[in-house]
PDB file of C-alpha atoms in Angstrom:
ATOM      1  CA  MET A   1       9.063   0.620  -8.204  1.00  0.00           C
ATOM      2  CA  ALA A   2       8.116   4.147  -7.169  1.00  0.00           C
ATOM      3  CA  SER A   3      10.165   6.473  -4.973  1.00  0.00           C
ATOM      4  CA  ASP A   4       7.183   8.449  -3.638  1.00  0.00           C
ATOM      5  CA  GLY A   5       3.403   8.404  -3.502  1.00  0.00           C
ATOM      6  CA  ALA A   6       2.835  10.605  -6.541  1.00  0.00           C
ATOM      7  CA  GLU A   7       5.053   8.390  -8.678  1.00  0.00           C
ATOM      8  CA  ALA A   8       3.236   5.319  -7.334  1.00  0.00           C
ATOM      9  CA  LEU A   9      -0.100   6.733  -8.485  1.00  0.00           C
ATOM     10  CA  ARG A  10       1.323   7.418 -11.932  1.00  0.00           C
ATOM     11  CA  LEU A  11       2.856   3.938 -12.243  1.00  0.00           C
ATOM     12  CA  VAL A  12      -0.338   2.198 -11.134  1.00  0.00           C
ATOM     13  CA  GLY A  13      -2.094   3.764 -14.109  1.00  0.00           C
ATOM     14  CA  GLU A  14       0.585   2.410 -16.452  1.00  0.00           C
ATOM     15  CA  GLU A  15       1.261  -1.010 -14.915  1.00  0.00           C
ATOM     16  CA  ALA A  16      -2.071  -2.207 -13.408  1.00  0.00           C
ATOM     17  CA  PRO A  17      -0.467  -4.238 -10.568  1.00  0.00           C
ATOM     18  CA  ASP A  18      -2.197  -7.096  -8.751  1.00  0.00           C
ATOM     19  CA  LEU A  19      -1.035  -5.759  -5.360  1.00  0.00           C
ATOM     20  CA  ILE A  20       0.745  -2.666  -4.021  1.00  0.00           C
ATOM     21  CA  LEU A  21       3.234  -2.677  -1.147  1.00  0.00           C
ATOM     22  CA  MET A  22       4.176   0.836  -0.069  1.00  0.00           C
ATOM     23  CA  ASP A  23       5.835   2.520   2.854  1.00  0.00           C
ATOM     24  CA  PHE A  24       3.767   4.508   5.323  1.00  0.00           C
ATOM     25  CA  GLN A  25       6.268   7.397   5.196  1.00  0.00           C
ATOM     26  CA  MET A  26       7.530   8.524   1.797  1.00  0.00           C
ATOM     27  CA  PRO A  27       8.818  11.864   0.538  1.00  0.00           C
ATOM     28  CA  GLY A  28       6.189  14.179  -0.892  1.00  0.00           C
ATOM     29  CA  MET A  29       2.932  12.246  -0.781  1.00  0.00           C
ATOM     30  CA  ASP A  30       2.900   9.732   2.081  1.00  0.00           C
ATOM     31  CA  GLY A  31       1.583   6.185   1.838  1.00  0.00           C
ATOM     32  CA  VAL A  32      -1.726   6.930   3.543  1.00  0.00           C
ATOM     33  CA  THR A  33      -2.514   9.795   1.156  1.00  0.00           C
ATOM     34  CA  ALA A  34      -1.518   7.669  -1.851  1.00  0.00           C
ATOM     35  CA  CYS A  35      -3.626   4.784  -0.540  1.00  0.00           C
ATOM     36  CA  GLU A  36      -6.607   7.098  -0.062  1.00  0.00           C
ATOM     37  CA  ALA A  37      -6.236   8.302  -3.666  1.00  0.00           C
ATOM     38  CA  LEU A  38      -6.003   4.721  -4.967  1.00  0.00           C
ATOM     39  CA  LYS A  39      -9.093   3.607  -3.063  1.00  0.00           C
ATOM     40  CA  GLY A  40     -10.996   6.719  -4.170  1.00  0.00           C
ATOM     41  CA  ASN A  41     -10.411   5.970  -7.853  1.00  0.00           C
ATOM     42  CA  PRO A  42     -12.820   3.390  -9.323  1.00  0.00           C
ATOM     43  CA  GLU A  43     -10.072   2.156 -11.685  1.00  0.00           C
ATOM     44  CA  THR A  44      -7.690   1.300  -8.814  1.00  0.00           C
ATOM     45  CA  ALA A  45     -10.000   0.850  -5.819  1.00  0.00           C
ATOM     46  CA  GLU A  46      -9.945  -2.959  -5.989  1.00  0.00           C
ATOM     47  CA  ILE A  47      -6.130  -3.272  -5.994  1.00  0.00           C
ATOM     48  CA  PRO A  48      -5.046  -4.543  -2.550  1.00  0.00           C
ATOM     49  CA  VAL A  49      -2.638  -2.204  -0.731  1.00  0.00           C
ATOM     50  CA  LEU A  50      -0.237  -3.202   2.048  1.00  0.00           C
ATOM     51  CA  LEU A  51       1.351  -0.384   4.050  1.00  0.00           C
ATOM     52  CA  ALA A  52       4.730  -0.949   5.709  1.00  0.00           C
ATOM     53  CA  THR A  53       5.710   1.116   8.751  1.00  0.00           C
ATOM     54  CA  ARG A  54       8.266   1.175  11.555  1.00  0.00           C
ATOM     55  CA  SER A  55       5.587   1.524  14.233  1.00  0.00           C
ATOM     56  CA  GLN A  56       2.001   0.561  14.854  1.00  0.00           C
ATOM     57  CA  VAL A  57      -0.226   2.044  12.203  1.00  0.00           C
ATOM     58  CA  ASP A  58      -2.671   4.809  12.992  1.00  0.00           C
ATOM     59  CA  LEU A  59      -6.134   3.254  12.853  1.00  0.00           C
ATOM     60  CA  ALA A  60      -7.201   5.873  10.315  1.00  0.00           C
ATOM     61  CA  ALA A  61      -4.698   4.408   7.846  1.00  0.00           C
ATOM     62  CA  LEU A  62      -6.429   1.044   8.035  1.00  0.00           C
ATOM     63  CA  THR A  63      -9.546   2.667   6.631  1.00  0.00           C
ATOM     64  CA  TYR A  64      -7.797   2.781   3.255  1.00  0.00           C
ATOM     65  CA  ALA A  65      -5.167   0.013   3.388  1.00  0.00           C
ATOM     66  CA  ASP A  66      -6.026  -3.653   3.036  1.00  0.00           C
ATOM     67  CA  GLY A  67      -3.274  -4.635   5.469  1.00  0.00           C
ATOM     68  CA  PHE A  68      -0.111  -3.448   7.127  1.00  0.00           C
ATOM     69  CA  LEU A  69       3.350  -4.708   8.047  1.00  0.00           C
ATOM     70  CA  VAL A  70       5.451  -3.447  10.945  1.00  0.00           C
ATOM     71  CA  LYS A  71       9.130  -3.185   9.927  1.00  0.00           C
ATOM     72  CA  PRO A  72      11.250  -5.107  10.191  1.00  0.00           C
ATOM     73  CA  TYR A  73       8.849  -7.817   9.119  1.00  0.00           C
ATOM     74  CA  ARG A  74       9.458 -11.493   8.605  1.00  0.00           C
ATOM     75  CA  GLN A  75       9.341 -12.872   5.096  1.00  0.00           C
ATOM     76  CA  ASP A  76       6.762 -15.507   6.051  1.00  0.00           C
ATOM     77  CA  VAL A  77       4.436 -12.776   7.364  1.00  0.00           C
ATOM     78  CA  LEU A  78       4.761 -10.861   4.089  1.00  0.00           C
ATOM     79  CA  PHE A  79       4.104 -13.994   2.025  1.00  0.00           C
ATOM     80  CA  SER A  80       1.085 -14.871   4.152  1.00  0.00           C
ATOM     81  CA  LEU A  81      -0.480 -11.415   3.760  1.00  0.00           C
ATOM     82  CA  VAL A  82       0.201 -11.313   0.025  1.00  0.00           C
ATOM     83  CA  SER A  83      -1.288 -14.780  -0.421  1.00  0.00           C
ATOM     84  CA  LYS A  84      -4.381 -13.804   1.569  1.00  0.00           C
ATOM     85  CA  LEU A  85      -4.923 -10.586  -0.394  1.00  0.00           C
ATOM     86  CA  LEU A  86      -4.455 -12.229  -3.788  1.00  0.00           C
ATOM     87  CA  SER A  87      -6.719 -15.201  -3.138  1.00  0.00           C
TER      88      SER A  87
END
């Protein structure tokens, strides 16, 4: 688990996750910037990314993210999105 966007980018290179769930607002590098970097890298571009936010997501963020969750979100909604992105 990463505490900010820069750490998330570093960990993705080490861990090769099947899916990334990150917050829209994080200290340092925010989730949108981290997502843009992930999608711009051929080695990580295919990893699905879900962004979590407290409010409706700016449409520009959806250009990079594969989905989003508005907090607080229900567990069944999270499971449904994860299942869809991993299938």
